[in-house]
XYZ file of C-alpha atoms in Angstrom:
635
model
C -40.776 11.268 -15.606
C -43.361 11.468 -12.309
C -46.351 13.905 -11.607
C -49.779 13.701 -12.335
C -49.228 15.302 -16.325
C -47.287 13.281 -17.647
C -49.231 10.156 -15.961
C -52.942 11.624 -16.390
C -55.504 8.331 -17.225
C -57.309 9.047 -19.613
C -60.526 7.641 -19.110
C -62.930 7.375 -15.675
C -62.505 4.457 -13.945
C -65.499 3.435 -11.896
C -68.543 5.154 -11.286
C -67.114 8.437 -9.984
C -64.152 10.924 -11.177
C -61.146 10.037 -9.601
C -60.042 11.762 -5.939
C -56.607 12.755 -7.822
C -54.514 11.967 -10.866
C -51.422 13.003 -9.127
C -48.821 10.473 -10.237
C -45.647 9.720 -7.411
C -42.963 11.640 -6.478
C -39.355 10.623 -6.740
C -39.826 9.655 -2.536
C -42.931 7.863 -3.381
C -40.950 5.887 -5.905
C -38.563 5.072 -3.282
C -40.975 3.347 -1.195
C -42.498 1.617 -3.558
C -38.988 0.404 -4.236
C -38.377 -0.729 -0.675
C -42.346 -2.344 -0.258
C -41.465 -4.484 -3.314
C -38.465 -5.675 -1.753
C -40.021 -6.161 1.727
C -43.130 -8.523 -0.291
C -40.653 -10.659 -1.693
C -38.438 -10.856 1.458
C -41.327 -11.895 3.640
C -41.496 -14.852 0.697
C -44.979 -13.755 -0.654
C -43.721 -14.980 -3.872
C -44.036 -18.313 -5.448
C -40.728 -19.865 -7.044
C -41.223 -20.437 -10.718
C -40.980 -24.253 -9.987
C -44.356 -24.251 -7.926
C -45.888 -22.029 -10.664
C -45.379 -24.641 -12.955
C -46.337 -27.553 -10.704
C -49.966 -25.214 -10.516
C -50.150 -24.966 -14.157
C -49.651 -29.165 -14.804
C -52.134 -29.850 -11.620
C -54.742 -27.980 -13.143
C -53.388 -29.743 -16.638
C -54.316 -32.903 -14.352
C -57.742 -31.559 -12.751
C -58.896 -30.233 -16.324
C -58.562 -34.039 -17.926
C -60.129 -36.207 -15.174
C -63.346 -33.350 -15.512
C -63.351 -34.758 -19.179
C -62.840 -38.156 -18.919
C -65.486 -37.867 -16.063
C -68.577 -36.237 -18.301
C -67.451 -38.071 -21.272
C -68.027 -41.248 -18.965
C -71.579 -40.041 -17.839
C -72.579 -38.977 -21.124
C -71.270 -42.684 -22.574
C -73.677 -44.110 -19.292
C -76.591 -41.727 -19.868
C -77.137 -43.376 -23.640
C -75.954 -40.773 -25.500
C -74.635 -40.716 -29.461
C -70.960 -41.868 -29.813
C -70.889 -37.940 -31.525
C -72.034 -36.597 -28.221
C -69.743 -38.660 -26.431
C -66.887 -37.707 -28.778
C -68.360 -33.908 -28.017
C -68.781 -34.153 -24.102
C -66.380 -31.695 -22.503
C -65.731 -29.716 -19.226
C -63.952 -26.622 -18.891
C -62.056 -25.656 -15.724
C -61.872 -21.789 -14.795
C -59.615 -20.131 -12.210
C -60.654 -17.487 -9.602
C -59.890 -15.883 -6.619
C -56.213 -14.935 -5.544
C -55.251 -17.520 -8.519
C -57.131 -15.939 -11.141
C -55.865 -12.311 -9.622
C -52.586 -13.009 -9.686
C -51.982 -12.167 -6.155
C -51.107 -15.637 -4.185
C -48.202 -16.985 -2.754
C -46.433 -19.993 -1.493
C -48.784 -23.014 -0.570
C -51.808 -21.024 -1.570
C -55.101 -23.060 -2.680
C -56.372 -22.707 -5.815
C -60.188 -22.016 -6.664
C -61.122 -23.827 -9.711
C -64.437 -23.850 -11.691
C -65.632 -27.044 -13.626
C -68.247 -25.902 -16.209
C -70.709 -28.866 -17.273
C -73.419 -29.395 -19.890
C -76.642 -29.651 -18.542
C -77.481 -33.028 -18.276
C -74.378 -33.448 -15.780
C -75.422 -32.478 -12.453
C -74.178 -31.044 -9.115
C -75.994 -33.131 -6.249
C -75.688 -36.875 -7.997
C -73.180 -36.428 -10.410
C -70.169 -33.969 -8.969
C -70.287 -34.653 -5.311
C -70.819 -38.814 -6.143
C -69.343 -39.994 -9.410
C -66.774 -37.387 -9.635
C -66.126 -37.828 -6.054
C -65.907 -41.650 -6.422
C -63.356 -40.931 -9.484
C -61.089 -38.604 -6.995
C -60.948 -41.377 -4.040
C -59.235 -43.629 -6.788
C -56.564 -41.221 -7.389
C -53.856 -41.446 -5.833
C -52.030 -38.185 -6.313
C -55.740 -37.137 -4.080
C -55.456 -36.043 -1.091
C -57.859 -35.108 2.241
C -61.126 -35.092 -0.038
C -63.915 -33.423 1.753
C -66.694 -32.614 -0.397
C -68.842 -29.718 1.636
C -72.421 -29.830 -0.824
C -74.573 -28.489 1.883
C -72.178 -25.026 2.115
C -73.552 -21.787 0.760
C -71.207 -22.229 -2.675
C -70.931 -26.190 -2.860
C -67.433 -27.323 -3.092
C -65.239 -30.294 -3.193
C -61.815 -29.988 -1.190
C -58.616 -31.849 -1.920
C -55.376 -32.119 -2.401
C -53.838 -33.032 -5.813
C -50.291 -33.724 -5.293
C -49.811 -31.717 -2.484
C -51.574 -28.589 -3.675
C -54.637 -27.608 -1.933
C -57.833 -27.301 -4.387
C -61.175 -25.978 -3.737
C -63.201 -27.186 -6.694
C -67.394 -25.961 -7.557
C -69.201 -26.984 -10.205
C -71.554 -25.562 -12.499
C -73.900 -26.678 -15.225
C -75.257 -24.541 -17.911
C -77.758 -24.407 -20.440
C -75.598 -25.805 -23.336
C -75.594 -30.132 -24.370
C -71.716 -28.819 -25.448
C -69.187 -26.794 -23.344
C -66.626 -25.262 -25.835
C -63.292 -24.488 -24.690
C -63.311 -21.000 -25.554
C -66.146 -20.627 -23.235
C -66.912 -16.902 -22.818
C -67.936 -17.063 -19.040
C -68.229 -13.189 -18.601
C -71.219 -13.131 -21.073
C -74.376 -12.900 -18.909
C -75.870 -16.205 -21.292
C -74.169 -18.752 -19.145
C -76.568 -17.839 -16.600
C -79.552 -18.672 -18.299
C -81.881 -21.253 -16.701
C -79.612 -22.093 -13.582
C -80.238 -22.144 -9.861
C -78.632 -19.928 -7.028
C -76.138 -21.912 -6.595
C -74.748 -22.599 -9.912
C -75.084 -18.757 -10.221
C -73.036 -18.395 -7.187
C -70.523 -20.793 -8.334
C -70.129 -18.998 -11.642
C -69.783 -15.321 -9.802
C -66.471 -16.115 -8.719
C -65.031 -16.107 -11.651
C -67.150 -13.621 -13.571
C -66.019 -10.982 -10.593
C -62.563 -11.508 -11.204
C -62.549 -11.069 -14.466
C -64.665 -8.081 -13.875
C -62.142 -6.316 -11.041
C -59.142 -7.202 -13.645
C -60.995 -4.542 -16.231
C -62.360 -2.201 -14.293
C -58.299 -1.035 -12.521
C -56.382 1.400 -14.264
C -53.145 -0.309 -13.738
C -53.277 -4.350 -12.972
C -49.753 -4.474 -12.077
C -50.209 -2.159 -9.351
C -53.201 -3.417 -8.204
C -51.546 -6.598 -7.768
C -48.787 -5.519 -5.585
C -51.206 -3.144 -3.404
C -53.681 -6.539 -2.897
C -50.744 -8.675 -2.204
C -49.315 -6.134 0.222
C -52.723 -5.182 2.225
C -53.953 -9.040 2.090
C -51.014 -10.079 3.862
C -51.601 -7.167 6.485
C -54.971 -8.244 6.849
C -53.819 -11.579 7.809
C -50.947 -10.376 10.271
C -53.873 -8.253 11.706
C -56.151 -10.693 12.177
C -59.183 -9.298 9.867
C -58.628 -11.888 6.576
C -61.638 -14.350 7.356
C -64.820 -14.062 5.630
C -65.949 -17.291 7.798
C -65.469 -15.761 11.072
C -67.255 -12.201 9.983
C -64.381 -10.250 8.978
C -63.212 -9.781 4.597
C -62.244 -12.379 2.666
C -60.106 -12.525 -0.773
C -62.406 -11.107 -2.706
C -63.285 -8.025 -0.197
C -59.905 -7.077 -0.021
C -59.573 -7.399 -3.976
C -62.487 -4.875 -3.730
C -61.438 -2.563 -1.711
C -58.243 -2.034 -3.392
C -59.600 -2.177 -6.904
C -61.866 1.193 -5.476
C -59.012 2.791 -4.294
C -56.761 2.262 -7.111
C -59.963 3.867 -9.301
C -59.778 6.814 -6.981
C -55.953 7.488 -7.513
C -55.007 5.874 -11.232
C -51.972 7.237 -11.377
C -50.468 6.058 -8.146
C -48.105 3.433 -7.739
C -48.140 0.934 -4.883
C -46.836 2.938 -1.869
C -49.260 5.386 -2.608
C -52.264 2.907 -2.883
C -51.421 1.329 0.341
C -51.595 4.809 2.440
C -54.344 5.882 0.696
C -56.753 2.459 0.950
C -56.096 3.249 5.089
C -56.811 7.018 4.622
C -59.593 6.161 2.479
C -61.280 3.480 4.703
C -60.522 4.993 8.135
C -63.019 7.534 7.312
C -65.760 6.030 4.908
C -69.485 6.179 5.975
C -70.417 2.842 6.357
C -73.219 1.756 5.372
C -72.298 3.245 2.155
C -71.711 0.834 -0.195
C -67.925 0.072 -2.463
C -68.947 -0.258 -6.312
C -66.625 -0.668 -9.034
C -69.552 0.147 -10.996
C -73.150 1.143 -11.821
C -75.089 -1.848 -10.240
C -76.628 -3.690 -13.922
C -80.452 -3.530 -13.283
C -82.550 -6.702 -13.470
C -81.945 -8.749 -16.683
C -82.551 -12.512 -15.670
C -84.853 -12.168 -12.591
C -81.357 -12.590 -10.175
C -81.799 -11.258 -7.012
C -79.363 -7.950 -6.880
C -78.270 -5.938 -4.032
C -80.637 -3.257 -3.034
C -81.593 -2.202 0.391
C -84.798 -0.028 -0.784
C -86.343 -3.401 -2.184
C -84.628 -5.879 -0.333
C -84.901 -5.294 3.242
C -82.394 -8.126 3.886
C -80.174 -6.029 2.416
C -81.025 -3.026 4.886
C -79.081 -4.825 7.966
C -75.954 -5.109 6.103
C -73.020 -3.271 7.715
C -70.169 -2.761 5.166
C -71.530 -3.784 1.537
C -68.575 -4.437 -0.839
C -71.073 -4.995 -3.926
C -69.439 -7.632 -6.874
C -69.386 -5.959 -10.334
C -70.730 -8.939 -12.356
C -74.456 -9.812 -12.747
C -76.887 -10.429 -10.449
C -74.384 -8.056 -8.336
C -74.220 -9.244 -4.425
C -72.869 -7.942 -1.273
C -69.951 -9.971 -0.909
C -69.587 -9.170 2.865
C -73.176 -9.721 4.189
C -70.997 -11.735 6.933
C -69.621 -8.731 8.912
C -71.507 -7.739 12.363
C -71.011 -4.512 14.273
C -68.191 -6.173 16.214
C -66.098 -7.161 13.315
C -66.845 -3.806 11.796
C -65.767 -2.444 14.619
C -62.295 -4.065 15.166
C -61.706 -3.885 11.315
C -62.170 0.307 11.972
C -59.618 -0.027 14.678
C -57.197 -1.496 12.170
C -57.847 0.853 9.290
C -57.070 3.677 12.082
C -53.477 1.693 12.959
C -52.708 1.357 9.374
C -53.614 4.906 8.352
C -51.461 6.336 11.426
C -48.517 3.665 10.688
C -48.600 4.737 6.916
C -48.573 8.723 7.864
C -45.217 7.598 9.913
C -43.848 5.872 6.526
C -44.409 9.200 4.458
C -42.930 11.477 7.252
C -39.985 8.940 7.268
C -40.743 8.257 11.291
C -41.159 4.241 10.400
C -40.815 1.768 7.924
C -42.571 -0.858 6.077
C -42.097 -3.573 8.889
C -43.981 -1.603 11.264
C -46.647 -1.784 9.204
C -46.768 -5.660 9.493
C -46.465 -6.097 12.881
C -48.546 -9.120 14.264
C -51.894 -8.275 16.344
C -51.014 -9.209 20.108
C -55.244 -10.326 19.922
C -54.162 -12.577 23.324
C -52.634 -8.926 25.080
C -55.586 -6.699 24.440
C -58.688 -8.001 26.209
C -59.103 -9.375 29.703
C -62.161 -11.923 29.325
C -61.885 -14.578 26.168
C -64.287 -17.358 25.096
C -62.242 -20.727 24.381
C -63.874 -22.812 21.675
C -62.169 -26.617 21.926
C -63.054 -28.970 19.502
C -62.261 -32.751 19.285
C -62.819 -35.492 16.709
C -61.549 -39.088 16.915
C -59.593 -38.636 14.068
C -57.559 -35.630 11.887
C -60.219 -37.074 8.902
C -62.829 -36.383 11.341
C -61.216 -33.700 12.664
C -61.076 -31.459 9.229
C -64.848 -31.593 8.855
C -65.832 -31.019 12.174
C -63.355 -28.034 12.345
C -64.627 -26.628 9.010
C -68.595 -27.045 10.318
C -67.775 -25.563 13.437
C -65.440 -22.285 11.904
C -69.015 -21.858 9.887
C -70.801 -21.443 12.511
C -68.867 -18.773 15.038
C -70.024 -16.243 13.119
C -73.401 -17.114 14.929
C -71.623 -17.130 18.098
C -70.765 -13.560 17.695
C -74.345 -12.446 16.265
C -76.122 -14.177 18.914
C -73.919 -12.608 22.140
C -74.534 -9.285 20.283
C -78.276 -10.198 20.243
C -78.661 -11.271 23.468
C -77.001 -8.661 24.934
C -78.342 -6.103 23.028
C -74.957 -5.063 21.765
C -74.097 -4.196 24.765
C -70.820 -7.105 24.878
C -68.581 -6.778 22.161
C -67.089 -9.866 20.523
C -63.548 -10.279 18.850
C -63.402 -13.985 16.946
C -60.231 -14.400 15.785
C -59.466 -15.783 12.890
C -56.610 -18.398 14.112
C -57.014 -21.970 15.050
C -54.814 -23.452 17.801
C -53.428 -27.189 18.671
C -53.099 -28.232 21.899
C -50.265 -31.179 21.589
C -50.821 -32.293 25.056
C -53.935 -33.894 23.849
C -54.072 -37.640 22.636
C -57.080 -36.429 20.218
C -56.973 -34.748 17.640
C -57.857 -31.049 18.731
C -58.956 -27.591 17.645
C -59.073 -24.529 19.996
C -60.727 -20.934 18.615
C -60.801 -17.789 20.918
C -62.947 -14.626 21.251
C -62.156 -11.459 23.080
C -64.615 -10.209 25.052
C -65.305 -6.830 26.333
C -68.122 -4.174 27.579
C -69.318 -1.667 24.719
C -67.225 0.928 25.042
C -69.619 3.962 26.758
C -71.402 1.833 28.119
C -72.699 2.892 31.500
C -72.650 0.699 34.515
C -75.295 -0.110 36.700
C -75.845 -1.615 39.735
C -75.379 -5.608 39.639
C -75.767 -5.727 35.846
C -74.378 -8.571 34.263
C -74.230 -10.371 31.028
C -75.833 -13.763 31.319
C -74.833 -15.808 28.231
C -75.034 -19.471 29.381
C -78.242 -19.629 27.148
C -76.585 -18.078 24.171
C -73.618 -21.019 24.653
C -76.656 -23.597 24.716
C -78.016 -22.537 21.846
C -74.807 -22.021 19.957
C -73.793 -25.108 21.180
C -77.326 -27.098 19.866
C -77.100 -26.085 16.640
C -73.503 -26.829 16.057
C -74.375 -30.466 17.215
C -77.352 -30.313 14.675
C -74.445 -31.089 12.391
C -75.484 -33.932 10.129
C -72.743 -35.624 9.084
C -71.757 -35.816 12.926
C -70.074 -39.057 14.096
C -69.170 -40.488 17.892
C -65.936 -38.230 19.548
C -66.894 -35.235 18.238
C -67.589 -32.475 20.499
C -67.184 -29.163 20.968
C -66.797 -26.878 24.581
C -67.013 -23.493 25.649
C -65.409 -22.196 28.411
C -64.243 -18.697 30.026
C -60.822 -17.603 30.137
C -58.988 -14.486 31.873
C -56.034 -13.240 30.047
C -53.513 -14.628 32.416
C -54.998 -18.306 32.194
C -54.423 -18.329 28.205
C -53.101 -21.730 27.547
C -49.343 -21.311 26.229
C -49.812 -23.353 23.064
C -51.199 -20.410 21.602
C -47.964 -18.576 21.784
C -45.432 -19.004 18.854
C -42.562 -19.901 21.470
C -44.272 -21.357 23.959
C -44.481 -18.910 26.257
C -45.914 -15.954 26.899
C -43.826 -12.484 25.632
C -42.987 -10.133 28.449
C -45.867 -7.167 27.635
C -45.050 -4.216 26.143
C -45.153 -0.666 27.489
C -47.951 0.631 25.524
C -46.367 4.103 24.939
C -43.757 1.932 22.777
C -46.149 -0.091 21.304
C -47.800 0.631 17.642
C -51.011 -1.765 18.864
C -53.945 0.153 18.449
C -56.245 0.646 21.722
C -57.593 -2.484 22.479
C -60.407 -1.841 24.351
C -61.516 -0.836 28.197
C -60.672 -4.078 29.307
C -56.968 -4.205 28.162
C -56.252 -0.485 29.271
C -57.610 -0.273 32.837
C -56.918 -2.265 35.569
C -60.610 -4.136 37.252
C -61.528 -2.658 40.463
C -62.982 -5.526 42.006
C -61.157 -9.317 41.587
C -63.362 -12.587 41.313
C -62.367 -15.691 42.978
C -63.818 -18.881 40.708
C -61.484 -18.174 37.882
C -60.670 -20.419 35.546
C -62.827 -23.659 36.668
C -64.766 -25.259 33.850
C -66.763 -28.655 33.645
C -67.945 -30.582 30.382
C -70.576 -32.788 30.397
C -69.660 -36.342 28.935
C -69.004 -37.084 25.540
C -71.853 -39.327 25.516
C -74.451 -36.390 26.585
C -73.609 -34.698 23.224
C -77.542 -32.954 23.901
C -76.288 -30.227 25.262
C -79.444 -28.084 25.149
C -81.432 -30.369 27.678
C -82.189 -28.770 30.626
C -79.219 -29.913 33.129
C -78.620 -28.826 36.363
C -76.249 -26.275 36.000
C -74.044 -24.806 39.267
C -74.607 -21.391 38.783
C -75.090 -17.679 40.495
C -78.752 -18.894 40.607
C -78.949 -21.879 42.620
C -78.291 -21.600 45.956
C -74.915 -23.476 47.296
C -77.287 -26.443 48.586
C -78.802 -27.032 45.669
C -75.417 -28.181 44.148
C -76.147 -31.235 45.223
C -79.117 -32.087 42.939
C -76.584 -32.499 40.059
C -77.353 -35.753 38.014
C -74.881 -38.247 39.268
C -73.987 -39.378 35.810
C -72.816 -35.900 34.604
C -68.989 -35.118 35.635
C -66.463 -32.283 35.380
C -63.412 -32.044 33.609
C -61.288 -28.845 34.034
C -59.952 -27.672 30.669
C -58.554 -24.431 32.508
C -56.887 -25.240 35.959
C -57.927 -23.204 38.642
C -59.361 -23.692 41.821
C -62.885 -24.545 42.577
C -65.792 -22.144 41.471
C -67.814 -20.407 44.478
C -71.855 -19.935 44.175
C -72.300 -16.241 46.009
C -70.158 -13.126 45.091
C -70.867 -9.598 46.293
C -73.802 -7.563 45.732
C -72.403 -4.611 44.138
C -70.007 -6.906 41.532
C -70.811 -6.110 38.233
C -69.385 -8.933 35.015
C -70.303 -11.085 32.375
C -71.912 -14.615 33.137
C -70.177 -17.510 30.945
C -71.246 -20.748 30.387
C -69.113 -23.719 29.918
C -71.401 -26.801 29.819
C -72.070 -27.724 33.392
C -70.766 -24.216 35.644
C -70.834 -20.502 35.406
C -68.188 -17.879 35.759
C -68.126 -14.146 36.775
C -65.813 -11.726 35.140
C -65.941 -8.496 35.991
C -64.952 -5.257 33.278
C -64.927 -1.567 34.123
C -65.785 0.237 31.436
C -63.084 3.155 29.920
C -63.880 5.933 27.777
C -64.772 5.619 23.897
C -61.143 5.315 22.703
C -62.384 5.079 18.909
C -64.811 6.960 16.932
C -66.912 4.299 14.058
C -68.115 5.737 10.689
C -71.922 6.645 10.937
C -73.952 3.816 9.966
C -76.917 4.670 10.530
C -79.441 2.576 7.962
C -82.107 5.808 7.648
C -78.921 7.681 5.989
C -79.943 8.140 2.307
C -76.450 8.147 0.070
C -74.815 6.117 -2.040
C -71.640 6.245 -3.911
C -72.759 8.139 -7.605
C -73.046 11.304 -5.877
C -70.427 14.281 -4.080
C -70.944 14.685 -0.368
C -67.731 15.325 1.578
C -67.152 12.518 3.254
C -63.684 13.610 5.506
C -61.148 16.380 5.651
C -58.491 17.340 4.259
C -55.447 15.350 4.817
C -51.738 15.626 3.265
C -53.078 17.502 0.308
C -55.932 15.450 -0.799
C -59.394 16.160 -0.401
C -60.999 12.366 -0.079
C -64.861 12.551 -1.163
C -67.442 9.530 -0.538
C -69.379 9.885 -3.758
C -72.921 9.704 -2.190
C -76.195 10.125 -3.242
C -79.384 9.835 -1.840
C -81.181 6.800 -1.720
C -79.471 3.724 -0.525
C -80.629 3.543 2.903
């Protein structure tokens, strides 16, 4: 039987009543039917072979651990009863722990230690040591100096991301209760951090009505966040756990829905929430073990944050302090494609697939930043990449700085290989565009050849950097994309945007430049061996007049990593564009600026709500009156 009687939950979930406890109709059932079908068609589903291959790695992973501390606590003197005694626990989290991954995933794992085995000398050195002489270990790359330390491998093929944490206890039982709030007695932030991850999935696994449902709904919208190009908590967009968030609220807000319902109602829902307004699954636990916890009228950190997502476990964080405005801003642009692809769905107008259409990122700006990295070697390679993929985020923050918001940034969250190149090779784009509104005046430009230099300086302050790595910057117009980053090779004959279910891209994409530059596409590098980028280098720019070209330092040359023709010094007066900096020239583009195409939830910081209170948050739509339950005194 369906409808919201015979389905009622009987208990609140989260902190607020729920938006409705209608259950599905016989149509809603339908398409739940056919999303189920279209999850495990797109092969989101692991076969039961690999699940069991997971279960005996971690079988693996969980008796090295042991061996491991029962070696250091043989070595550190103890009691043959201690040693007997000594024990490590390994804990699952993330997409593991949630149920939700697929084919090839990684797996987050926990190791929980006694206190006198520690992270810095003991996990990332003896236990390290004890990996390298595996041999079913694979591409180790231990990353201590990240913001949750972790070891990366593989172990037989399956990709592991592995943290550590020691608590307060000589004895780690198996039965180790890691939700109780004891195992964070006497540890540092990282070790707390280390432990959240596994606390908050336990946490979002309690606090949803239904866990099957929320299952399917996460599996469904994570994989559309990836086909969007907004799953990367790196490059400033969500991340697993974000998503998990998201969908656990929404699936408190409707209890009685199934999956179809979930899906069109997370869009509906998010299209119109009032950022900054924070996503709880819960009351925020107050102070109990002098953790820092989210909370932007004591913290003032906590003030600039864009879209909290706040973890339900203790010390409760923001878990996406990483989003700017532009990644808020593309993610609303999604939510609003989403929301108008899922009305389609219920009106029977579309179908699932539409839904999942890839992002054409590479068809909806006109000016991109190309981010090329090289290492002498895919070992080398792997660490450089992952150092360098930390730090675009700053990339983004710093044009927005420097431009005071004025040029938007799109990172996207893809990596490209050039196999041209004889070394091994990274390539990372950004889309570039004016703030939409924005009015134009007279010979304005964007000069950003400083905010390259000092994006560039501190990725080179990296300090396990060796000789052939090196990164470059360098402008790009849509039409010189390089083809690589097209799936066949070539570029896909554009699509009349009346038949096309992209959301507006921006001004750049929709209206055609008045006035055409000449120097496209021309970039020099300096020299691998002048990895000092931030010395000040004669630079051929706008500012030097064309004589002074010739004071260049005769040991610096070019290299053109996008062909074109030769860049020219003077352009016209009344040219308006965006000054790029590759190391060693500069480049004009030039962007008229179209009318605001999308509207972004308020987020202004001196609003005072939060989400334990009613305040209308957006109208009525398709029956259902969605409420942001907001009270004063957030922000």
């Amino acid at each position: 039987m369906v409808g919201s009687e015979a389905l009622a939950s009987p208990r609140q979930h989260g902190v607020t009543k729920p938006l409705s406890l209608a259950g599905p109709s016989e149509a809603d059932l339908v398409r739940t039917k056919k999303l189920n079908k279209f999850l495990v068609d797109a092969g989101l589903y692991e076969s039961k072979e690999e699940a069991a291959k997971r279960e005996k790695v971690l079988g693996q992973i969980k008796q090295i651990v042991v061996e491991w501390v029962k070696e250091l606590t043989r070595v550190q003197g103890y009691s043959d009863q201690m040693v007997e005694d000594a024990n490590a626990v390994i804990f699952t989290f993330g997409s593991y722990r949630l149920g939700v991954h697929g084919p090839g995933a990684d797996i987050d794992t926990l190791c929980v230690g006694p206190s006198y085995v520690n992270r810095d000398e003991d996990f990332f050195f003896s236990l390290h040591e004890m990996l390298t002489k595996k041999e079913e270990v694979t591409e180790l790359q231990p990353v201590p100096s990240a913001h949750v330390p972790v070891m990366k491998f593989k172990f037989e093929g399956i990709s592991i991301d592995l943290l550590y944490a020691s608590i307060s206890r000589l004895v780690v039982p198996d039965d180790l209760d890691i939700s109780d709030v004891s195992v964070l007695y006497n540890v540092d932030e990282p070790t707390v951090r280390s432990l959240n991850g596994c606390r908050v999935a336990d946490q979002i696994l309690k606090l949803v009505p239904n866990v099957e449902h929320f299952r399917t709904t996460l599996r469904c919208l994570k994989f559309w966040a990836k086909r969007r190009g907004v799953y990367s908590n790196v490059t400033g967009f969500l991340g697993g756990v974000n998503w998990a968030l998201l969908v656990a609220r929404v699936c408190q807000f409707y209890p009685n829905a199934v999956p179809s319902m979930l899906v069109s109602r997370f869009f509906r829902v998010y299209t119109q929430w009032r950022w900054p307004n924070p996503v709880m699954l819960c009351a925020i636990q107050e102070d109990e073990l002098g953790c820092t916890v989210w909370d932007p009228r004591k913290n003032p950190k906590d003030k600039t944050h864009h879209m909290p997502i706040i973890t339900p476990a203790y010390p409760c964080m923001n878990s996406s302090y990483n989003v700017s405005t532009s990644t808020l801003r593309v993610m609303t642009e999604q939510f609003q494609f989403g929301n108008r692809i899922c009305e389609e769905i219920e009106l029977n107008k579309a179908q699932w697939p539409v839904l999942f259409e890839p992002y054409m990122f590479f068809e909806c700006y006109k000016n991109y930043l190309q981010v090329d990295i090289v290492a002498g070697d895919p070992d080398d390679l792997r660490a450089w990449k992952g150092w360098v993929e930390s730090r675009l985020r700053q990339l983004t923050l710093m044009i927005e700085r420097d431009t005071l918001g004025k040029l938007q940034c799109h990172p996207y969250p893809h990596e490209y290989i050039d196999p041209s190149k004889q070394c091994s090779h990274n390539a990372f784009f950004m889309g570039l565009q004016r703030k939409q509104g924005e009015i134009i005046q007279e010979n304005q430009q964007f000069d950003i050849r400083a905010t390259v230099d000092e994006f560039r300086h501190s990725v080179n302050m990296y300090v396990f950097w060796k000789p052939g790595m090196e990164i470059f910057v360098s402008h790009v117009r849509r039409k010189q994309i390089p083809l690589y980053v097209f799936p066949d090779g070539y570029k896909r004959a554009r699509v009349p945007r009346a038949m096309n279910h992209q959301p507006v891209c921006g001004p750049g994409s929709a209206e055609k430049t008045g006035i055409k530059r000449k120097d496209e596409g021309h970039v020099e590098r300096e020299s691998p061996q002048r990895r000092k980028s931030i010395s000040p280098s004669p630079i051929m720019s706008l500012f030097m007049s064309p004589q002074s070209h010739g004071s260049v330092s005769p040991d610096m040359y070019s290299h053109s990593l996008i062909s074109g023709p030769e860049p020219e010094s003077n352009f016209k007066s009344e040219e308006v564009g965006l000054i790029g900096c590759s190391s060693g020239s500069s480049i004009v583009t030039n962007e008229e600026v179209g009318p605001e195409k999308t509207s972004l939830v308020n987020g202004n910081n001196s609003q005072e709500s939060s989400e334990e209170d009613s305040q209308s948050a957006v109208d009525k739509l398709s029956g259902d009156k969605i409420q942001a339950m907001l009270k004063p005194g957030w922000f």
